[in-house]
Coordinates of C-alpha atoms (C1' of nucleotides) in Angstrom, one line a residue:
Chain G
X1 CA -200.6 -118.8 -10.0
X2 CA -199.6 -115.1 -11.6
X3 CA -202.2 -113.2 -12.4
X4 CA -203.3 -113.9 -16.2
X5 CA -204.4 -110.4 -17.2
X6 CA -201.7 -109.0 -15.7
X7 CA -199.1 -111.2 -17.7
X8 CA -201.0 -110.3 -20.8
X9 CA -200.6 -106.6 -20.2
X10 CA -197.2 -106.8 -19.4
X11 CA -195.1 -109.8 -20.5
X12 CA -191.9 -108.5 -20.0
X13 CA -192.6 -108.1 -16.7
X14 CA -192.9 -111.9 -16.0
X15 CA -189.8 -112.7 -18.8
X16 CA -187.3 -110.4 -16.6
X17 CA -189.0 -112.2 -13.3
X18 CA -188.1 -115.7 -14.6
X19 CA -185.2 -114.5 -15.2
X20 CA -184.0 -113.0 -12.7
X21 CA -185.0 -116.6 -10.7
X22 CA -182.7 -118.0 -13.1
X23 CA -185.7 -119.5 -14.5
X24 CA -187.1 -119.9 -17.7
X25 CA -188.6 -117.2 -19.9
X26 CA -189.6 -118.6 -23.2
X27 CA -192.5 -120.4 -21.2
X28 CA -194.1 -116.7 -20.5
X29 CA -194.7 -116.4 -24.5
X30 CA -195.6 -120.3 -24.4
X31 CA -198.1 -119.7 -22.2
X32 CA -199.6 -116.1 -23.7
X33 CA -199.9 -118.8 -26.9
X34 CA -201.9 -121.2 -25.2
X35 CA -204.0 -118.6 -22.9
X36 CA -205.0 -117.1 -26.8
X37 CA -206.0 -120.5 -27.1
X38 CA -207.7 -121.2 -24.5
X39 CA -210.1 -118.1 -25.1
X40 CA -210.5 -118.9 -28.7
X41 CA -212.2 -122.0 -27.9
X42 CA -214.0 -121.0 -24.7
X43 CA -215.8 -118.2 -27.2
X44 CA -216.4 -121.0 -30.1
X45 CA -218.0 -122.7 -27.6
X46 CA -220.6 -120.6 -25.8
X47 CA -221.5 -118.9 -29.3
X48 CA -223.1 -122.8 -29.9
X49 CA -223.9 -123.5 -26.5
X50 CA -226.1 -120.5 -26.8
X51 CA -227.5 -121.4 -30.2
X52 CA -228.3 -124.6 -28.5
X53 CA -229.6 -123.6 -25.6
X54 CA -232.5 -121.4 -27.5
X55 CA -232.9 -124.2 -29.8
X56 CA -233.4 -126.3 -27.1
X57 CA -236.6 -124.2 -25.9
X58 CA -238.3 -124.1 -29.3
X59 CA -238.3 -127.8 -29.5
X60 CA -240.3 -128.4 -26.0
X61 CA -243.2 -125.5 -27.5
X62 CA -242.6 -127.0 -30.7
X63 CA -245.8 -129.8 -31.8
X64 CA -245.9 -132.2 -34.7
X65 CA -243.8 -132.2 -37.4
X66 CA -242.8 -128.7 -36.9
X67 CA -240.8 -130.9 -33.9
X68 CA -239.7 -133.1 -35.7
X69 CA -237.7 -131.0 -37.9
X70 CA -236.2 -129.0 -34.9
X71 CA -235.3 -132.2 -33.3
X72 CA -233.2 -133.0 -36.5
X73 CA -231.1 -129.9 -36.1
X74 CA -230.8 -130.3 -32.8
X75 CA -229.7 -133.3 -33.2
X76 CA -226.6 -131.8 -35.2
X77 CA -225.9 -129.0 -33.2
X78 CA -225.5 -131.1 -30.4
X79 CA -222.8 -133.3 -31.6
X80 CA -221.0 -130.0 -32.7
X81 CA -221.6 -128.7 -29.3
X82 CA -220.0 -131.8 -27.7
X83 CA -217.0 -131.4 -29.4
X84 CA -216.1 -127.6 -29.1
X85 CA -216.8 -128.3 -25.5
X86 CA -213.8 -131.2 -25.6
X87 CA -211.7 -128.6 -27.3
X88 CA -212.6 -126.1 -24.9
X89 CA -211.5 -128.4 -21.9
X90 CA -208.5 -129.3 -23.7
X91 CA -207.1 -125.8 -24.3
X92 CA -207.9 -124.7 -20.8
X93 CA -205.9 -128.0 -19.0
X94 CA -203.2 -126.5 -21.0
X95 CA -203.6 -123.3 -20.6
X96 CA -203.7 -124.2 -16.4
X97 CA -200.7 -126.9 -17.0
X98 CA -198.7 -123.5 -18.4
X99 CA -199.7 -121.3 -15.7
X100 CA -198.6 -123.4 -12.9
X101 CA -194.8 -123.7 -14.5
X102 CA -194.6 -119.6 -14.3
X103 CA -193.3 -118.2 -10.7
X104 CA -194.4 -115.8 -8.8
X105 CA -193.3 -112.0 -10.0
X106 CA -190.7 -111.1 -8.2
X107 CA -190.7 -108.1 -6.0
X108 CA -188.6 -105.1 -7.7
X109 CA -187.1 -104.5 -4.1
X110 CA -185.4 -107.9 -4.0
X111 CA -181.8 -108.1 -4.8
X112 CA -181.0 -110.0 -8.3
X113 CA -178.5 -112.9 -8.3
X114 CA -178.1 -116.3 -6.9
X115 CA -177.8 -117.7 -3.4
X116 CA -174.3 -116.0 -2.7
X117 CA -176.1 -112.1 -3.9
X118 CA -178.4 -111.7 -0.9
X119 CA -178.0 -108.3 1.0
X120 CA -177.1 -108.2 4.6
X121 CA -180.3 -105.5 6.2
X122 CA -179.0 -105.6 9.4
X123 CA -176.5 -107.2 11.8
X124 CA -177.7 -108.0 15.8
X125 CA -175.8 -108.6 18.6
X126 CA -171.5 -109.9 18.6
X127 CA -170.2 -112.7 17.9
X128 CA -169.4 -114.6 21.3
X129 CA -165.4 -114.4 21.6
X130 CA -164.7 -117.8 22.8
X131 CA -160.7 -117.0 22.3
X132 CA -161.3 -114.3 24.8
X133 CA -162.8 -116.7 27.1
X134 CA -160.1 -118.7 26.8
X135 CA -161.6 -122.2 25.6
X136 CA -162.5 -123.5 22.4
X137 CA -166.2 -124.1 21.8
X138 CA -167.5 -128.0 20.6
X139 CA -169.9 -128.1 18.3
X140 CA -173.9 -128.8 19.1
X141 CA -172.9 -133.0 18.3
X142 CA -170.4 -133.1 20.9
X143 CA -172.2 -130.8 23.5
X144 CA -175.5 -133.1 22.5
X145 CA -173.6 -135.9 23.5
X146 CA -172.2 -134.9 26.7
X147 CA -175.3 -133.5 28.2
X148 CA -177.2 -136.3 26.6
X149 CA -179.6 -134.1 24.6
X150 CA -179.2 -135.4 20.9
X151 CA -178.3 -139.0 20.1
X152 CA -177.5 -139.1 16.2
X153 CA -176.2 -142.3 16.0
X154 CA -178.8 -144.1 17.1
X155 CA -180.8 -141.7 14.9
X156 CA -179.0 -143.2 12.0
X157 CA -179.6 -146.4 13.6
X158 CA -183.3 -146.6 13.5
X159 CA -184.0 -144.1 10.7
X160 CA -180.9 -143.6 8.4
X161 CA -179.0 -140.5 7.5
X162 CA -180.1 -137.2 8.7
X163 CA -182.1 -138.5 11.9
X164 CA -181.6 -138.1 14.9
X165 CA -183.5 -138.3 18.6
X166 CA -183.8 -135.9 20.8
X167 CA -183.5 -137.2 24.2
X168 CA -183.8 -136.0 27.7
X169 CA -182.5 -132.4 28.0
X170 CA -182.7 -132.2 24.1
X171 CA -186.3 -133.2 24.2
X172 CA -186.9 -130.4 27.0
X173 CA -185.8 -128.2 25.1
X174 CA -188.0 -128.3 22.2
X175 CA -190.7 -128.5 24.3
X176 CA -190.1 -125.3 26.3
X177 CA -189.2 -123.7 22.7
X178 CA -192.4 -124.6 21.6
X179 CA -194.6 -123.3 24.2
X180 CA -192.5 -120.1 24.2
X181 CA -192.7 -120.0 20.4
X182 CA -196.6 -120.5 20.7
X183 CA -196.9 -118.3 23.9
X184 CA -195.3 -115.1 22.1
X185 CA -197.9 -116.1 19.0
X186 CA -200.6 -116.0 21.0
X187 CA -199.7 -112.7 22.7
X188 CA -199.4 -111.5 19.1
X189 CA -202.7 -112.8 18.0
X190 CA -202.1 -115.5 16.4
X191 CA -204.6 -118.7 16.4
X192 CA -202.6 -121.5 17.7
X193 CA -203.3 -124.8 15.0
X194 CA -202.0 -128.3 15.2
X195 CA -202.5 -128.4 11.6
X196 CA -202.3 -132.0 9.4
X197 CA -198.9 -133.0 7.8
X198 CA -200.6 -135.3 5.9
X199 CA -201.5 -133.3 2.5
X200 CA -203.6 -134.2 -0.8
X201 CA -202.0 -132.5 -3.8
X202 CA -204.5 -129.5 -3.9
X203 CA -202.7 -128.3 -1.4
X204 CA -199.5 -129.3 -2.3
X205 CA -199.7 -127.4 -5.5
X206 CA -201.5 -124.8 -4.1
X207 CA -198.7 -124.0 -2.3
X208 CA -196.5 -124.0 -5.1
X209 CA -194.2 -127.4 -3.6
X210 CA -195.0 -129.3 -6.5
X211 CA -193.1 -127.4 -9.4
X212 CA -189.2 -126.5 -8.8
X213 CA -189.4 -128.2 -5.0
X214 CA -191.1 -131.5 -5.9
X215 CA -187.8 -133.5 -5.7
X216 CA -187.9 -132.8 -1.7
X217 CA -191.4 -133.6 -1.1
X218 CA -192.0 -137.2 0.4
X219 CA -194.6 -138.5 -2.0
X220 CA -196.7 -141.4 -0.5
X221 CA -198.0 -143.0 -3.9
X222 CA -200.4 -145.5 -2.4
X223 CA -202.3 -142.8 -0.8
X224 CA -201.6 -140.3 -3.3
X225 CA -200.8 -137.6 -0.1
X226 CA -197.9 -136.0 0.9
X227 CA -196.0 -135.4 3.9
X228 CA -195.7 -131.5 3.9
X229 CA -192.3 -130.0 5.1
X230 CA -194.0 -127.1 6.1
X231 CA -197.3 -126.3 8.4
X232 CA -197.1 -123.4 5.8
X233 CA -199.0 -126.0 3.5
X234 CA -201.7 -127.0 5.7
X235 CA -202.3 -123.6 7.0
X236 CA -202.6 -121.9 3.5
X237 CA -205.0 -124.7 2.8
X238 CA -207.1 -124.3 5.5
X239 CA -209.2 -121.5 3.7
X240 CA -209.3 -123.1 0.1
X241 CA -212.4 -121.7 -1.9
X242 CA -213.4 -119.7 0.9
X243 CA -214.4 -116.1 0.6
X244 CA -212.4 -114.5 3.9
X245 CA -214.0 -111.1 5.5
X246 CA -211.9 -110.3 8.1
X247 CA -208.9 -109.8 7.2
X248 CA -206.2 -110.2 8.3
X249 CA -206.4 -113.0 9.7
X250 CA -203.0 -114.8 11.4
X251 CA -202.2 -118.3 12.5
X252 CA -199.5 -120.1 14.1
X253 CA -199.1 -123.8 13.0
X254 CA -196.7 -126.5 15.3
X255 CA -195.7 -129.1 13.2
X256 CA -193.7 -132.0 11.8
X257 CA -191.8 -131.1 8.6
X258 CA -190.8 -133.5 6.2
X259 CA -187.8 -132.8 3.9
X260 CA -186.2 -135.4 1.5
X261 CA -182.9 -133.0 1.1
X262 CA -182.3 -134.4 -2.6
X263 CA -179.7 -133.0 -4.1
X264 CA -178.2 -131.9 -1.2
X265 CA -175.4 -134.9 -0.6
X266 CA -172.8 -133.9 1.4
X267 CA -173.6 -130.4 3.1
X268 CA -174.1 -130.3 6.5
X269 CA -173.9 -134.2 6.9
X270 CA -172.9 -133.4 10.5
X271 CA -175.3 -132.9 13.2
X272 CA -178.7 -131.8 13.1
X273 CA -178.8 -128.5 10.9
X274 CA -180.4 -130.1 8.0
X275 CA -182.9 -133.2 8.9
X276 CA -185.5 -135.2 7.2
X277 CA -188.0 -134.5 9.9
X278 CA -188.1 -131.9 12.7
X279 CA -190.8 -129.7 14.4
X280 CA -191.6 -125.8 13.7
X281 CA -193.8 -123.5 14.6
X282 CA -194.6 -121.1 11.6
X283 CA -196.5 -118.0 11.5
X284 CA -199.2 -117.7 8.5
X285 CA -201.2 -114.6 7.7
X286 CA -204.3 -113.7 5.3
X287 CA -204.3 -110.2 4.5
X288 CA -205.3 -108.1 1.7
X289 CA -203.2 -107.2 -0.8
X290 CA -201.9 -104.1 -0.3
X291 CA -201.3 -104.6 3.7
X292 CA -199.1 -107.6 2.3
X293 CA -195.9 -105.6 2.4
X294 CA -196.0 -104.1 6.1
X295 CA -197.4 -107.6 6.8
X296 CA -193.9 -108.9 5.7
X297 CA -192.1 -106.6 7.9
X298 CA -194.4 -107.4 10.9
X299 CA -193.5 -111.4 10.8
X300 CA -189.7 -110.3 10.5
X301 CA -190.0 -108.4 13.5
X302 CA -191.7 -111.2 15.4
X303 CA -188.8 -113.7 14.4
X304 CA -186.3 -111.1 15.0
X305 CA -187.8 -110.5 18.5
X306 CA -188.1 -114.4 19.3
X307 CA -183.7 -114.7 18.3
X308 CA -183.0 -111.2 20.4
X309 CA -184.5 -112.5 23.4
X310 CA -182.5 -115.9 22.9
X311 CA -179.5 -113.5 23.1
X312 CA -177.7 -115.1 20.5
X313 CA -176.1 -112.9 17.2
X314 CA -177.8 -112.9 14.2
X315 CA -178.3 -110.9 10.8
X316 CA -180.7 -110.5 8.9
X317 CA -180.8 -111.1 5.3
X318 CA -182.4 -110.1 2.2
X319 CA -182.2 -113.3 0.0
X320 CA -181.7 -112.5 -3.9
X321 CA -183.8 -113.3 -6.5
X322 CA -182.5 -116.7 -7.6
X323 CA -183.0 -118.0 -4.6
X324 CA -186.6 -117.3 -3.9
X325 CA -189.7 -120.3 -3.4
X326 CA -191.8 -120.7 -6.5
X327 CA -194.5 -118.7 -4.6
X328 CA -192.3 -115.9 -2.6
X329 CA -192.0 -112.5 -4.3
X330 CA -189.7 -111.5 -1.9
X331 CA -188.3 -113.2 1.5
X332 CA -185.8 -112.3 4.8
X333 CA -184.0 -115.1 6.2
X334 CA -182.7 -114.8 10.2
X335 CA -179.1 -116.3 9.7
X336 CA -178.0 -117.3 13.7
X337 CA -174.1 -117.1 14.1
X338 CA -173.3 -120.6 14.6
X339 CA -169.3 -120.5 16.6
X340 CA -167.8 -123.7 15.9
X341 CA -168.7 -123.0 11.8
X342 CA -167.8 -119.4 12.1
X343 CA -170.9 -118.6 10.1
X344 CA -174.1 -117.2 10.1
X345 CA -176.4 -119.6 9.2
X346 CA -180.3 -119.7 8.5
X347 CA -182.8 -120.4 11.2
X348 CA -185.6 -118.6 9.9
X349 CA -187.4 -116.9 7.0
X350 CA -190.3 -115.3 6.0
X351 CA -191.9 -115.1 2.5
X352 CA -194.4 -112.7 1.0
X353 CA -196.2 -114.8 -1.3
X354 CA -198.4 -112.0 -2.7
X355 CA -201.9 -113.1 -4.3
X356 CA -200.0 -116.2 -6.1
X357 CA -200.9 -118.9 -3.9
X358 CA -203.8 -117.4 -2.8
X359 CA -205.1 -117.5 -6.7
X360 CA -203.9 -121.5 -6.5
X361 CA -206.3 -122.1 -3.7
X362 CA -209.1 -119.9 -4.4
X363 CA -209.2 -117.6 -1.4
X364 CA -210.9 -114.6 -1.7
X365 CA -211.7 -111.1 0.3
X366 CA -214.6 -108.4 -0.9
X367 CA -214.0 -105.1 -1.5
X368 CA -216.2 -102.6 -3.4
X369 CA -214.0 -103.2 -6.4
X370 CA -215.4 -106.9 -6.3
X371 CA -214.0 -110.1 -5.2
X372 CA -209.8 -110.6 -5.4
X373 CA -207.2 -113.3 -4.0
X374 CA -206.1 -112.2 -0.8
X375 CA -202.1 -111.9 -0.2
X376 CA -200.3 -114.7 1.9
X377 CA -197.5 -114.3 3.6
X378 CA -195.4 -117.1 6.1
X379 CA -192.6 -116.9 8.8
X380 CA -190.5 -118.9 11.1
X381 CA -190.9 -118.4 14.6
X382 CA -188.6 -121.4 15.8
X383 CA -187.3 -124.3 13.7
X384 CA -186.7 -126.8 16.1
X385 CA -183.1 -128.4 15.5
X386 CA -181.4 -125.5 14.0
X387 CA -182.5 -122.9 17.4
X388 CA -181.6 -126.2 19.6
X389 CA -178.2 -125.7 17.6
X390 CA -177.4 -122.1 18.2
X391 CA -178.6 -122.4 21.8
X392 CA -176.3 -125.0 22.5
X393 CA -173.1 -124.0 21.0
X394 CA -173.7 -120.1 21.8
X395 CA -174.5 -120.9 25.3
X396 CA -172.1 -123.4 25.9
X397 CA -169.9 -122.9 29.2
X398 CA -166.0 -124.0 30.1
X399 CA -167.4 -126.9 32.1
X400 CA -169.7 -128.0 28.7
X401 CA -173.1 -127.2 30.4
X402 CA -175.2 -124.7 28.4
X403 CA -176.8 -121.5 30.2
X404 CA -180.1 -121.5 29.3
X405 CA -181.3 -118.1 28.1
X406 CA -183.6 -116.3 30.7
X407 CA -186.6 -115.9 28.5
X408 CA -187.2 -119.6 28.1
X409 CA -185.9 -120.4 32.2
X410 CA -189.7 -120.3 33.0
X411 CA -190.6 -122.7 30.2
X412 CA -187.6 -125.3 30.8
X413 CA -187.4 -124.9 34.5
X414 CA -183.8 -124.4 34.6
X415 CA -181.4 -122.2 34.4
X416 CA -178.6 -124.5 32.9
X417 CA -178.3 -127.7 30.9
X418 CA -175.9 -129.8 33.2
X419 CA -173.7 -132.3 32.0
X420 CA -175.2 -135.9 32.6
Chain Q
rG1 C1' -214.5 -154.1 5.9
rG2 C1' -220.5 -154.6 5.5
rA3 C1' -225.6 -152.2 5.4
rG4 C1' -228.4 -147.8 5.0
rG5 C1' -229.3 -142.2 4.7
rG6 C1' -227.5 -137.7 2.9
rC7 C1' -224.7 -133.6 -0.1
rU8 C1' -229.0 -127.4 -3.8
rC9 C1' -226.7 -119.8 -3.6
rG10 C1' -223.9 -117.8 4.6
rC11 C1' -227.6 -121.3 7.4
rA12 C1' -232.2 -124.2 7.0
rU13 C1' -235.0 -126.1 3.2
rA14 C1' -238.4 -126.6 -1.8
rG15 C1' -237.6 -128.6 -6.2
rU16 C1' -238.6 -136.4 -10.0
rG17 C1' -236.7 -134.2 -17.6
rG18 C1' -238.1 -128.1 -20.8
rC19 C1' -242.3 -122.9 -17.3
rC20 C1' -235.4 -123.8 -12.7
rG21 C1' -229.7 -120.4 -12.2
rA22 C1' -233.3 -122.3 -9.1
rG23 C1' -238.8 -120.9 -4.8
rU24 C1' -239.3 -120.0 0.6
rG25 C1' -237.6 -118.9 5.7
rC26 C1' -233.5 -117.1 8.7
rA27 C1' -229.2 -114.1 8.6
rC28 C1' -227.0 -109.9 6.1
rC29 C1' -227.1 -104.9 3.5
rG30 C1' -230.0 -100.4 1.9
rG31 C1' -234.6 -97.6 2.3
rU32 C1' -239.6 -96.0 4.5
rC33 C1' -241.6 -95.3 9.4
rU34 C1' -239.4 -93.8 14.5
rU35 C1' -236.4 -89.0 19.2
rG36 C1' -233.5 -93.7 18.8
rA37 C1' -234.2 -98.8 18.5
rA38 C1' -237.4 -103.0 17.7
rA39 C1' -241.5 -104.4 14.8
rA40 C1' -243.8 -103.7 10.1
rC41 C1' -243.3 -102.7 5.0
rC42 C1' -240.3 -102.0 0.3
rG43 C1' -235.8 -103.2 -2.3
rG44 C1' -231.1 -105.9 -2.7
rC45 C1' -228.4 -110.3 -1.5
rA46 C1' -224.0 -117.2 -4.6
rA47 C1' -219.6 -117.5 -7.6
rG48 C1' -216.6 -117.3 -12.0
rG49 C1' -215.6 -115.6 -17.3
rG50 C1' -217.1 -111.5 -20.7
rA51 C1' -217.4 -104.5 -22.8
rA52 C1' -222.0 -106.7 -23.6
rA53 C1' -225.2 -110.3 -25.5
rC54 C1' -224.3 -114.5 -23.3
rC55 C1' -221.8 -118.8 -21.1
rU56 C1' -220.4 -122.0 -16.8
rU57 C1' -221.3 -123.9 -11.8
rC58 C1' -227.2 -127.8 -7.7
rG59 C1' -220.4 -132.6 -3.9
rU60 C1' -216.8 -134.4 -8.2
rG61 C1' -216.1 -136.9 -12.8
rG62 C1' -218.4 -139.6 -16.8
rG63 C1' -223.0 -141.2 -19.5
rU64 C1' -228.2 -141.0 -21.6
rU65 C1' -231.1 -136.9 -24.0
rC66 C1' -232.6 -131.9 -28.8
rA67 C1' -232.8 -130.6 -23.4
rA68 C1' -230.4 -132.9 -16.6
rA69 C1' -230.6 -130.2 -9.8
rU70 C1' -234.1 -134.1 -11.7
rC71 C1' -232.5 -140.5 -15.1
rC72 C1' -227.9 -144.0 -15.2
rC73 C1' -222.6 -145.2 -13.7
rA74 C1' -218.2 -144.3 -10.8
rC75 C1' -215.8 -141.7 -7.1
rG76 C1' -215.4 -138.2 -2.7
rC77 C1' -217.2 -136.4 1.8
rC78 C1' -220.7 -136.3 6.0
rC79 C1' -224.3 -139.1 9.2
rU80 C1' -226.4 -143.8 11.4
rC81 C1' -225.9 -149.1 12.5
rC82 C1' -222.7 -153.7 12.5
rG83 C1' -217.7 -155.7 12.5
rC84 C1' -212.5 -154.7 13.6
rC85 C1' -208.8 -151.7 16.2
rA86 C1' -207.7 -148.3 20.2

RNA sequence: GGAGGGCUCGCAUAGUGGCCGAGUGCACCGGUCUUGAAAACCGGCAAGGGAAACCUUCGUGGGUUCAAAUCCCACGCCCUCCGCCA
């Protein structure tokens, strides 16, 4: 959610926002419209409330037939009451209806465009020169399949398109990625969660997953939950309607994601880079508002760390405006180079979600100003699949076994994924 | 799935139709006293909207009533017992 008085100071503000998202503007004067509304009624109906409220008293002092004649207007004012109140919660579904269809404002410092506009901040590491090597490198499906570590046909088997299982080696590996993931988060001090996948819509929409990303959200309709494709979710969620007075406070959720991929037919149908389900480990911090920015930069470093000592090349990218989450004001994707594509391509990202979803899920911090929604920000630390992709292929030897990179030796206990 | 008990301002509780937006204790914050602390005493202390008057909120949503924390209905969550599953 923006914040109200803010868009009513400033409108243009939140019209050149939507824009630059590529989004929708006219609903920022639709909204202003119904938000005039929406206080209209909420004043027609405390100025009887009021009236009743004192009438109210009189008639319990009141005696005889001096009651009686109070109890008649009462009587009245009641029904009059009852239906500016209706009114009243009309206007103000709408007004909320509105609110939730406007974006978050989009940091000034972000680059404007669409998905191809995003500015490169910084480039890590070369390139592997496989030519140089003298051998051309297979991609993560055929390494995965000679050192049994991903079976996608049998994914496909059991599950359908865009599954896949992670077997011996494969499974390893995820599980030495996580507890390195989480071991780093810790050392950072970050409280290690197992959050729920499992979401009510609250949280959903608190998160700001039900307006422009709905269409890849699995919706369980009998249950009326959701299977959340990020801890992210969960984590946000986890302090709804609180009031928060430490700040800032991090955690680091390990999770199942769930991603329908609608509309997305067609691109990267092979292999395991994009997946309906897959595990993560996501950083998640509560801080105030104005740390929010430094905040950002911290989680980038932390991913950025996590890739270097992987040793594989990556760059770092600002991503434009149009290409922004309903609730990110800004965001910095890790883009791994992946060798048989030739491409860099994203493994991570971290959003600054400013006060917006904060002000969805009612959490609060004090200060001496009063009470405001705190800032929340997110961050990859490993996507499952995607790292197991880049390891693989970046790592891959002559022979076809994979070096493993030294920082996670101690957590796979070995040095080299063998062919089977 | 069945039966019962509960849900009030951070915690514990009081409150069975108007004197209740709501008392008390603990915690917390400020002050007096003290070399300092503790104790004692005094004051403050739920949230949201509003410039203010004022309005809203006693799990949630409906209803009855001039008036609801209080009465009625539905739902949610927690606890106990039974059944079922692990």
């Amino acid at each position: 959610m923006i914040d109200l008085k803010a868009l009513r100071e400033n409108p243009e503000a939140f019209k050149a926002s939507q824009k630059a998202r590529g989004e929708d503007a006219g609903i920022v004067d639709k909204l202003l419209r119904v938000d005039d509304a929406r206080r209209e009624a909420i004043v027609e109906f405390e100025k009887l409330r009021a009236e009743q409220n004192l009438l109210s008293k009189s008639v319990g002092a009141a005696k005889g037939s001096e009651k009686e004649n109070l109890l008649e207007s009462a009587k009245k004012l009641a029904a009059s009451v009852k239906a500016a109140d209706a009114k009243r919660a009309e206007a103000e579904d709408a007004a909320h209806k509105a609110g939730l269809l406007i974006a978050n404002l989009i940091d000034p410092a972000a680059p404007v465009g669409g998905e191809a506009d995003f500015k490169v901040i910084e480039t890590v590491g070369k390139p592997r020169d496989f030519k140089a090597e003298g051998f051309a490198p297979k991609d993560h499906v055929e390494i995965g399949k000679v050192i049994k570590a991903i079976d996608i046909e049998r994914g496909a088997k059991v599950s359908g398109a865009r599954s896949y299982y992670l077997t011996g080696p494969g499974a390893l590996l995820e599980l030495a990625l996580v507890n390195y993931a989480i071991s780093l988060a810790v050392k950072g001090g970050f409280i290690p969660m197992i959050p729920p996948v499992l979401v009510k819509p609250v949280a959903m929409e608190g998160t700001g997953f039900l307006g422009q990303a709905a269409e890849n959200v699995y919706h369980l309709k009998e249950d009326e939950l959701y299977l959340a494709g990020t801890s992210e979710v969960a984590l946000a969620a986890f302090h709804m309607d609180e009031i928060l007075d430490q700040l800032p406070i991090r955690y680091a959720g390990y999770s199942p994601c769930f991603r329908r991929e609608a509309g997305s037919y067609g691109k990267d149908t092979r292999g395991i880079i994009r997946v309906h389900q897959f595990e993560k480990v996501e950083m998640f911090t509560f801080c105030k508002p104005e740390d929010a920015e430094a905040e950002h930069k911290r989680l980038l470093n932390w991913e950025r760390e996590f890739f270097d000592s992987l040793e594989i090349a990556y760059r770092v990218i600002d991503v434009a405006s149009g290409d922004l989450g309903a609730s990110a004001a800004r965001k910095f994707d890790i883009e791994a180079w992946i060798p048989t594509q030739g491409a860099y391509r994203e493994v991570t990202s971290t959003s600054n979600c400013t006060q917006f979803q904060a002000r969805r899920l009612n959490i609060r911090y004090k200060d001496k100003k009063g009470t405001k929604p705190v800032a929340t920000l997110n961050g990859t630390l490993v996507a499952i699949p995607r790292t197991i992709v880049a390891i693989l292929e970046n790592h891959q030897q002559k022979d076809g076994s994979v070096k493993v990179p030294k920082a996670l030796i101690p957590f796979l206990g070995m040095d080299t994924l063998v062919c089977a």
